[in-house]
PDB file of C-alpha atoms in Angstrom:
ATOM      1  CA  MET A  18     107.673  87.912 149.109  1.00 57.00           C
ATOM      2  CA  SER A  19     109.864  87.302 146.064  1.00 63.00           C
ATOM      3  CA  PRO A  20     109.980  89.886 143.233  1.00 63.00           C
ATOM      4  CA  ASP A  21     108.316  87.330 140.942  1.00 61.00           C
ATOM      5  CA  GLU A  22     105.257  87.204 143.208  1.00 69.00           C
ATOM      6  CA  ARG A  23     104.754  90.956 143.631  1.00 87.00           C
ATOM      7  CA  PRO A  24     102.912  91.672 140.349  1.00 91.00           C
ATOM      8  CA  ARG A  25     100.424  88.880 141.071  1.00 91.00           C
ATOM      9  CA  GLU A  26      99.911  90.177 144.606  1.00 91.00           C
ATOM     10  CA  ARG A  27      99.261  93.691 143.265  1.00 91.00           C
ATOM     11  CA  LEU A  28      96.773  92.323 140.742  1.00 93.00           C
ATOM     12  CA  ILE A  29      94.842  90.584 143.520  1.00 93.00           C
ATOM     13  CA  GLU A  30      94.876  93.677 145.742  1.00 92.00           C
ATOM     14  CA  LYS A  31      94.428  96.470 143.172  1.00 92.00           C
ATOM     15  CA  GLY A  32      92.974  94.800 140.079  1.00 93.00           C
ATOM     16  CA  ALA A  33      94.502  94.413 136.624  1.00 92.00           C
ATOM     17  CA  PRO A  34      93.897  98.029 135.455  1.00 91.00           C
ATOM     18  CA  ALA A  35      96.209  99.293 138.222  1.00 93.00           C
ATOM     19  CA  LEU A  36      99.203  97.339 136.937  1.00 94.00           C
ATOM     20  CA  SER A  37     101.802  98.599 134.493  1.00 95.00           C
ATOM     21  CA  ASN A  38     102.425  96.866 131.179  1.00 95.00           C
ATOM     22  CA  ALA A  39     105.628  95.419 132.603  1.00 96.00           C
ATOM     23  CA  GLU A  40     103.778  93.973 135.594  1.00 95.00           C
ATOM     24  CA  LEU A  41     101.111  92.383 133.396  1.00 96.00           C
ATOM     25  CA  LEU A  42     103.789  90.942 131.138  1.00 97.00           C
ATOM     26  CA  ALA A  43     105.612  89.608 134.188  1.00 96.00           C
ATOM     27  CA  ILE A  44     102.470  87.760 135.292  1.00 96.00           C
ATOM     28  CA  ILE A  45     102.180  86.172 131.846  1.00 96.00           C
ATOM     29  CA  MET A  46     105.820  85.037 131.976  1.00 96.00           C
ATOM     30  CA  ARG A  47     105.355  83.833 135.590  1.00 93.00           C
ATOM     31  CA  THR A  48     108.970  83.430 136.761  1.00 92.00           C
ATOM     32  CA  GLY A  49     112.396  84.891 136.290  1.00 92.00           C
ATOM     33  CA  THR A  50     115.762  83.198 136.155  1.00 91.00           C
ATOM     34  CA  GLY A  51     118.382  82.545 138.789  1.00 85.00           C
ATOM     35  CA  SER A  52     120.010  85.928 138.217  1.00 88.00           C
ATOM     36  CA  ARG A  53     117.067  88.099 137.130  1.00 91.00           C
ATOM     37  CA  ASN A  54     113.531  88.487 138.423  1.00 93.00           C
ATOM     38  CA  VAL A  55     110.634  88.356 136.009  1.00 94.00           C
ATOM     39  CA  LEU A  56     109.872  92.086 136.248  1.00 94.00           C
ATOM     40  CA  GLU A  57     113.394  92.934 135.077  1.00 95.00           C
ATOM     41  CA  ILE A  58     112.986  90.597 132.115  1.00 96.00           C
ATOM     42  CA  ALA A  59     109.595  92.104 131.278  1.00 96.00           C
ATOM     43  CA  ASN A  60     111.026  95.625 131.345  1.00 96.00           C
ATOM     44  CA  GLU A  61     113.893  94.678 129.038  1.00 97.00           C
ATOM     45  CA  LEU A  62     111.493  93.020 126.619  1.00 97.00           C
ATOM     46  CA  LEU A  63     109.322  96.140 126.515  1.00 96.00           C
ATOM     47  CA  GLN A  64     112.388  98.339 126.116  1.00 96.00           C
ATOM     48  CA  SER A  65     113.373  96.332 123.020  1.00 96.00           C
ATOM     49  CA  VAL A  66     110.182  97.547 121.299  1.00 93.00           C
ATOM     50  CA  GLU A  67     110.281 101.069 122.768  1.00 93.00           C
ATOM     51  CA  TYR A  68     107.563 100.087 125.268  1.00 92.00           C
ATOM     52  CA  SER A  69     104.982  99.587 122.502  1.00 90.00           C
ATOM     53  CA  LEU A  70     102.564  96.696 123.021  1.00 90.00           C
ATOM     54  CA  VAL A  71     101.485  97.026 119.400  1.00 84.00           C
ATOM     55  CA  ARG A  72     105.056  96.440 118.232  1.00 88.00           C
ATOM     56  CA  LEU A  73     105.585  93.598 120.686  1.00 93.00           C
ATOM     57  CA  SER A  74     102.401  91.879 119.505  1.00 90.00           C
ATOM     58  CA  ALA A  75     103.743  91.922 115.946  1.00 86.00           C
ATOM     59  CA  GLU A  76     107.156  90.480 116.829  1.00 91.00           C
ATOM     60  CA  SER A  77     108.073  86.844 116.334  1.00 94.00           C
ATOM     61  CA  ILE A  78     108.746  84.282 119.030  1.00 96.00           C
ATOM     62  CA  GLU A  79     112.364  84.233 117.853  1.00 97.00           C
ATOM     63  CA  PHE A  80     112.663  87.989 118.438  1.00 96.00           C
ATOM     64  CA  MET A  81     111.377  87.682 122.004  1.00 97.00           C
ATOM     65  CA  MET A  82     113.763  84.810 122.700  1.00 97.00           C
ATOM     66  CA  GLU A  83     116.707  87.131 122.001  1.00 97.00           C
ATOM     67  CA  ILE A  84     116.061  88.681 125.428  1.00 96.00           C
ATOM     68  CA  LYS A  85     118.014  86.919 128.151  1.00 95.00           C
ATOM     69  CA  GLY A  86     115.591  84.961 130.308  1.00 95.00           C
ATOM     70  CA  VAL A  87     112.898  84.606 127.632  1.00 96.00           C
ATOM     71  CA  GLY A  88     112.814  81.026 126.431  1.00 96.00           C
ATOM     72  CA  LEU A  89     110.471  79.235 124.083  1.00 97.00           C
ATOM     73  CA  GLU A  90     107.826  78.675 126.775  1.00 96.00           C
ATOM     74  CA  LYS A  91     107.674  82.326 127.837  1.00 97.00           C
ATOM     75  CA  ALA A  92     107.729  83.649 124.270  1.00 97.00           C
ATOM     76  CA  SER A  93     104.988  81.230 123.182  1.00 97.00           C
ATOM     77  CA  THR A  94     102.831  82.195 126.148  1.00 97.00           C
ATOM     78  CA  ILE A  95     103.189  85.899 125.324  1.00 97.00           C
ATOM     79  CA  ALA A  96     102.287  85.268 121.672  1.00 96.00           C
ATOM     80  CA  ALA A  97      99.230  83.263 122.741  1.00 97.00           C
ATOM     81  CA  ALA A  98      98.128  86.038 125.132  1.00 96.00           C
ATOM     82  CA  PHE A  99      98.296  88.631 122.360  1.00 93.00           C
ATOM     83  CA  GLU A 100      96.302  86.381 120.025  1.00 91.00           C
ATOM     84  CA  ILE A 101      93.596  85.852 122.647  1.00 92.00           C
ATOM     85  CA  GLY A 102      93.426  89.626 123.128  1.00 88.00           C
ATOM     86  CA  ARG A 103      93.153  90.173 119.375  1.00 82.00           C
ATOM     87  CA  ARG A 104      90.342  87.629 119.032  1.00 83.00           C
ATOM     88  CA  PHE A 105      88.516  89.136 121.995  1.00 83.00           C
ATOM     89  CA  ALA A 106      88.742  92.584 120.413  1.00 77.00           C
ATOM     90  CA  LEU A 107      87.413  91.269 117.104  1.00 73.00           C
ATOM     91  CA  GLU A 108      84.506  89.526 118.821  1.00 73.00           C
ATOM     92  CA  LYS A 109      83.733  92.622 120.864  1.00 69.00           C
ATOM     93  CA  ALA A 110      83.773  94.810 117.755  1.00 65.00           C
ATOM     94  CA  ARG A 111      81.447  92.672 115.633  1.00 65.00           C
ATOM     95  CA  THR A 112      78.501  94.607 114.282  1.00 61.00           C
ATOM     96  CA  ASP A 113      76.903  91.994 112.019  1.00 62.00           C
ATOM     97  CA  GLY A 114      73.155  92.360 112.476  1.00 67.00           C
ATOM     98  CA  GLN A 115      73.469  95.946 113.730  1.00 74.00           C
ATOM     99  CA  ALA A 116      72.617  99.150 111.900  1.00 84.00           C
ATOM    100  CA  ILE A 117      75.572 101.405 111.150  1.00 90.00           C
ATOM    101  CA  THR A 118      74.890 104.797 112.697  1.00 90.00           C
ATOM    102  CA  GLY A 119      78.044 106.702 111.787  1.00 92.00           C
ATOM    103  CA  ALA A 120      81.775 106.765 111.192  1.00 93.00           C
ATOM    104  CA  GLU A 121      82.667 106.205 114.846  1.00 92.00           C
ATOM    105  CA  MET A 122      80.854 102.874 114.777  1.00 91.00           C
ATOM    106  CA  ILE A 123      82.801 101.922 111.651  1.00 93.00           C
ATOM    107  CA  TYR A 124      86.058 102.879 113.372  1.00 92.00           C
ATOM    108  CA  ASN A 125      85.171 100.773 116.422  1.00 88.00           C
ATOM    109  CA  MET A 126      84.414  97.841 114.155  1.00 88.00           C
ATOM    110  CA  MET A 127      87.623  97.999 112.122  1.00 91.00           C
ATOM    111  CA  ILE A 128      90.346  99.287 114.459  1.00 89.00           C
ATOM    112  CA  PRO A 129      91.058  95.828 115.964  1.00 86.00           C
ATOM    113  CA  ILE A 130      91.804  94.602 112.438  1.00 87.00           C
ATOM    114  CA  LEU A 131      93.782  97.580 111.133  1.00 89.00           C
ATOM    115  CA  LYS A 132      95.605  98.944 114.194  1.00 84.00           C
ATOM    116  CA  GLY A 133      99.387  98.702 114.057  1.00 82.00           C
ATOM    117  CA  LEU A 134      99.668  97.436 110.470  1.00 85.00           C
ATOM    118  CA  ASP A 135     102.761  98.527 108.527  1.00 84.00           C
ATOM    119  CA  HIS A 136     100.904  98.293 105.203  1.00 87.00           C
ATOM    120  CA  GLU A 137      97.583  99.477 103.831  1.00 91.00           C
ATOM    121  CA  GLU A 138      94.541  97.218 103.702  1.00 92.00           C
ATOM    122  CA  CYS A 139      91.195  98.013 102.100  1.00 92.00           C
ATOM    123  CA  TRP A 140      87.972  96.489 103.421  1.00 94.00           C
ATOM    124  CA  VAL A 141      84.372  96.705 102.279  1.00 95.00           C
ATOM    125  CA  ILE A 142      81.367  96.532 104.610  1.00 94.00           C
ATOM    126  CA  TYR A 143      78.126  95.503 102.914  1.00 94.00           C
ATOM    127  CA  LEU A 144      74.807  96.945 104.119  1.00 94.00           C
ATOM    128  CA  ASN A 145      71.160  96.169 103.481  1.00 92.00           C
ATOM    129  CA  ARG A 146      68.423  98.742 102.855  1.00 91.00           C
ATOM    130  CA  ALA A 147      68.268  99.683 106.557  1.00 91.00           C
ATOM    131  CA  ASN A 148      72.080 100.041 106.854  1.00 91.00           C
ATOM    132  CA  TYR A 149      72.419  96.769 108.746  1.00 91.00           C
ATOM    133  CA  VAL A 150      75.740  94.977 108.254  1.00 90.00           C
ATOM    134  CA  ILE A 151      75.333  91.842 106.147  1.00 90.00           C
ATOM    135  CA  GLY A 152      79.030  91.142 105.631  1.00 88.00           C
ATOM    136  CA  LYS A 153      82.548  92.514 105.341  1.00 88.00           C
ATOM    137  CA  GLU A 154      85.703  91.432 103.532  1.00 91.00           C
ATOM    138  CA  LYS A 155      89.223  92.543 102.654  1.00 90.00           C
ATOM    139  CA  ILE A 156      89.376  93.466  98.998  1.00 90.00           C
ATOM    140  CA  GLY A 157      92.880  94.869  98.619  1.00 86.00           C
ATOM    141  CA  SER A 158      96.253  95.535 100.209  1.00 83.00           C
ATOM    142  CA  GLY A 159      99.401  97.417  99.378  1.00 77.00           C
ATOM    143  CA  GLY A 160     102.529  99.005 100.759  1.00 63.00           C
ATOM    144  CA  MET A 161     103.056 101.876 103.157  1.00 52.00           C
ATOM    145  CA  GLU A 162     101.549 104.507 100.855  1.00 56.00           C
ATOM    146  CA  ALA A 163      99.662 102.639  98.142  1.00 59.00           C
ATOM    147  CA  ILE A 164      96.794 100.232  97.810  1.00 66.00           C
ATOM    148  CA  THR A 165      95.124  98.456  94.927  1.00 68.00           C
ATOM    149  CA  PHE A 166      91.636  96.991  94.705  1.00 73.00           C
ATOM    150  CA  ASP A 167      89.199  95.899  92.020  1.00 82.00           C
ATOM    151  CA  ASN A 168      86.025  97.962  91.639  1.00 87.00           C
ATOM    152  CA  ASP A 169      84.461  95.256  89.475  1.00 89.00           C
ATOM    153  CA  ALA A 170      84.932  92.717  92.279  1.00 89.00           C
ATOM    154  CA  ILE A 171      83.254  95.079  94.751  1.00 91.00           C
ATOM    155  CA  LEU A 172      80.286  95.547  92.420  1.00 93.00           C
ATOM    156  CA  LEU A 173      79.986  91.803  91.827  1.00 92.00           C
ATOM    157  CA  HIS A 174      80.074  90.995  95.544  1.00 92.00           C
ATOM    158  CA  ALA A 175      77.566  93.743  96.320  1.00 94.00           C
ATOM    159  CA  LEU A 176      75.189  92.255  93.750  1.00 93.00           C
ATOM    160  CA  GLN A 177      75.733  88.714  95.025  1.00 93.00           C
ATOM    161  CA  LYS A 178      75.031  89.780  98.610  1.00 92.00           C
ATOM    162  CA  ARG A 179      72.067  91.915  97.503  1.00 93.00           C
ATOM    163  CA  ALA A 180      73.613  94.822  99.352  1.00 95.00           C
ATOM    164  CA  ARG A 181      72.007  98.229  98.894  1.00 94.00           C
ATOM    165  CA  GLY A 182      75.009 100.132 100.186  1.00 95.00           C
ATOM    166  CA  ILE A 183      78.674  99.681 100.971  1.00 95.00           C
ATOM    167  CA  ILE A 184      81.246 101.348 103.179  1.00 96.00           C
ATOM    168  CA  MET A 185      84.878 101.317 102.131  1.00 95.00           C
ATOM    169  CA  VAL A 186      87.471 101.347 104.906  1.00 96.00           C
ATOM    170  CA  HIS A 187      91.236 101.482 104.685  1.00 94.00           C
ATOM    171  CA  ASN A 188      94.122 102.427 106.944  1.00 94.00           C
ATOM    172  CA  HIS A 189      96.981 104.899 106.680  1.00 93.00           C
ATOM    173  CA  PRO A 190     100.040 103.432 108.470  1.00 90.00           C
ATOM    174  CA  SER A 191     101.629 106.905 108.428  1.00 89.00           C
ATOM    175  CA  GLY A 192      99.238 107.959 111.203  1.00 90.00           C
ATOM    176  CA  ASN A 193      97.625 110.734 109.143  1.00 92.00           C
ATOM    177  CA  PRO A 194      94.136 109.693 107.997  1.00 93.00           C
ATOM    178  CA  ARG A 195      93.568 112.682 105.716  1.00 92.00           C
ATOM    179  CA  PRO A 196      92.812 111.541 102.161  1.00 91.00           C
ATOM    180  CA  GLY A 197      95.313 112.075  99.394  1.00 89.00           C
ATOM    181  CA  LYS A 198      94.503 112.822  95.781  1.00 89.00           C
ATOM    182  CA  ALA A 199      94.401 109.115  94.915  1.00 88.00           C
ATOM    183  CA  ASP A 200      91.996 108.411  97.800  1.00 89.00           C
ATOM    184  CA  ILE A 201      89.614 111.098  96.570  1.00 90.00           C
ATOM    185  CA  GLU A 202      89.766 109.951  92.952  1.00 89.00           C
ATOM    186  CA  GLU A 203      89.238 106.285  93.854  1.00 89.00           C
ATOM    187  CA  THR A 204      86.290 107.178  96.078  1.00 91.00           C
ATOM    188  CA  GLU A 205      84.570 109.101  93.298  1.00 91.00           C
ATOM    189  CA  THR A 206      85.282 106.336  90.777  1.00 91.00           C
ATOM    190  CA  LEU A 207      83.722 103.745  93.073  1.00 92.00           C
ATOM    191  CA  ARG A 208      80.749 106.005  93.892  1.00 93.00           C
ATOM    192  CA  THR A 209      80.041 106.473  90.181  1.00 93.00           C
ATOM    193  CA  ALA A 210      80.340 102.752  89.458  1.00 93.00           C
ATOM    194  CA  LEU A 211      77.967 101.875  92.305  1.00 93.00           C
ATOM    195  CA  ARG A 212      75.353 104.367  91.134  1.00 93.00           C
ATOM    196  CA  LYS A 213      75.235 102.630  87.754  1.00 92.00           C
ATOM    197  CA  VAL A 214      73.979  99.472  89.470  1.00 92.00           C
ATOM    198  CA  ARG A 215      71.763 101.400  91.922  1.00 92.00           C
ATOM    199  CA  LYS A 216      74.027 100.890  94.897  1.00 94.00           C
ATOM    200  CA  ASN A 217      75.115 103.568  97.358  1.00 94.00           C
ATOM    201  CA  LEU A 218      78.564 104.367  98.703  1.00 95.00           C
ATOM    202  CA  VAL A 219      77.509 105.224 102.253  1.00 94.00           C
ATOM    203  CA  ASP A 220      80.971 106.304 103.397  1.00 95.00           C
ATOM    204  CA  HIS A 221      84.687 105.842 102.923  1.00 95.00           C
ATOM    205  CA  VAL A 222      86.512 105.873 106.258  1.00 96.00           C
ATOM    206  CA  ILE A 223      90.291 106.174 106.502  1.00 95.00           C
ATOM    207  CA  ILE A 224      91.706 104.926 109.787  1.00 95.00           C
ATOM    208  CA  SER A 225      94.925 105.556 111.686  1.00 91.00           C
ATOM    209  CA  ASP A 226      95.632 104.149 115.131  1.00 84.00           C
ATOM    210  CA  ASP A 227      94.001 107.005 117.064  1.00 86.00           C
ATOM    211  CA  LYS A 228      91.888 108.981 114.593  1.00 92.00           C
ATOM    212  CA  TYR A 229      89.838 108.567 111.453  1.00 93.00           C
ATOM    213  CA  PHE A 230      88.595 110.535 108.453  1.00 93.00           C
ATOM    214  CA  SER A 231      85.062 110.125 107.138  1.00 93.00           C
ATOM    215  CA  PHE A 232      84.233 111.199 103.584  1.00 93.00           C
ATOM    216  CA  ALA A 233      80.584 111.446 104.640  1.00 91.00           C
ATOM    217  CA  ASP A 234      81.460 113.862 107.452  1.00 89.00           C
ATOM    218  CA  SER A 235      84.488 115.427 105.689  1.00 85.00           C
ATOM    219  CA  VAL A 236      86.376 115.698 108.964  1.00 73.00           C
ATOM    220  CA  VAL A 237      89.210 114.063 110.909  1.00 74.00           C
ATOM    221  CA  THR A 238      88.038 112.815 114.309  1.00 76.00           C
ATOM    222  CA  PRO A 239      90.563 112.004 117.080  1.00 73.00           C
ATOM    223  CA  VAL A 240      89.869 109.013 119.304  1.00 60.00           C
ATOM    224  CA  PRO A 241      91.749 109.622 122.584  1.00 48.00           C
ATOM    225  CA  ASP A 242      90.223 106.574 124.279  1.00 41.00           C
ATOM    226  CA  VAL A 243      91.268 104.135 121.550  1.00 36.00           C
ATOM    227  CA  LYS A 244      92.399 101.518 124.093  1.00 35.00           C
ATOM    228  CA  LYS A 245      88.815 100.766 125.129  1.00 34.00           C
ATOM    229  CA  PHE A 246      88.120  99.318 121.696  1.00 31.00           C
ATOM    230  CA  LEU A 247      90.975  96.844 122.098  1.00 32.00           C
ATOM    231  CA  GLY A 248      89.685  95.265 125.296  1.00 31.00           C
TER     232      GLY A 248
END
């Protein structure tokens, strides 16, 4: 059996969860070159991003093609595989028509969107009287440590959607989800503005890749099994 065939054989015998990231990547790329087998190419590609699938998923086709043995076809196939995985995770995490029961559910809903970003994004989830999700949207973005959003726009959209409550969600690319002074001040400003129009700020959840902070719970919660939310 050639080295190129071994990852596929292991997948058939052991199942996909038993394979390493390099073996799965090798199956996606299918074949090696005359001088290098596909597993060697897969390992070098992973090494170029310090073995991080999150980083690899964010890289361009041109970046992947810098690795010897990775041509346009292989790089395009890898990019397509990551996009399918991302869309699957988003579909799996949809909670429209479900009642929000806590911060963990919010994390599960938003981590496929916010994981691995190198900038902050702020999202709003709109809820009806029974805390069922009736919509969500991105309302702001910023750099590594700052974010801007328009409270008036949030109020307007909440009124248009006839939402009774909202949840604000944003990420901290630094990996530390604890709120800073600006986070606390902005949360209180939004809470006050919502009360004036008889709306409720149900929670503000700050997300990092493997943990989250909930203003409602006032605690940081680690999520050791984060991979399950990404399919």
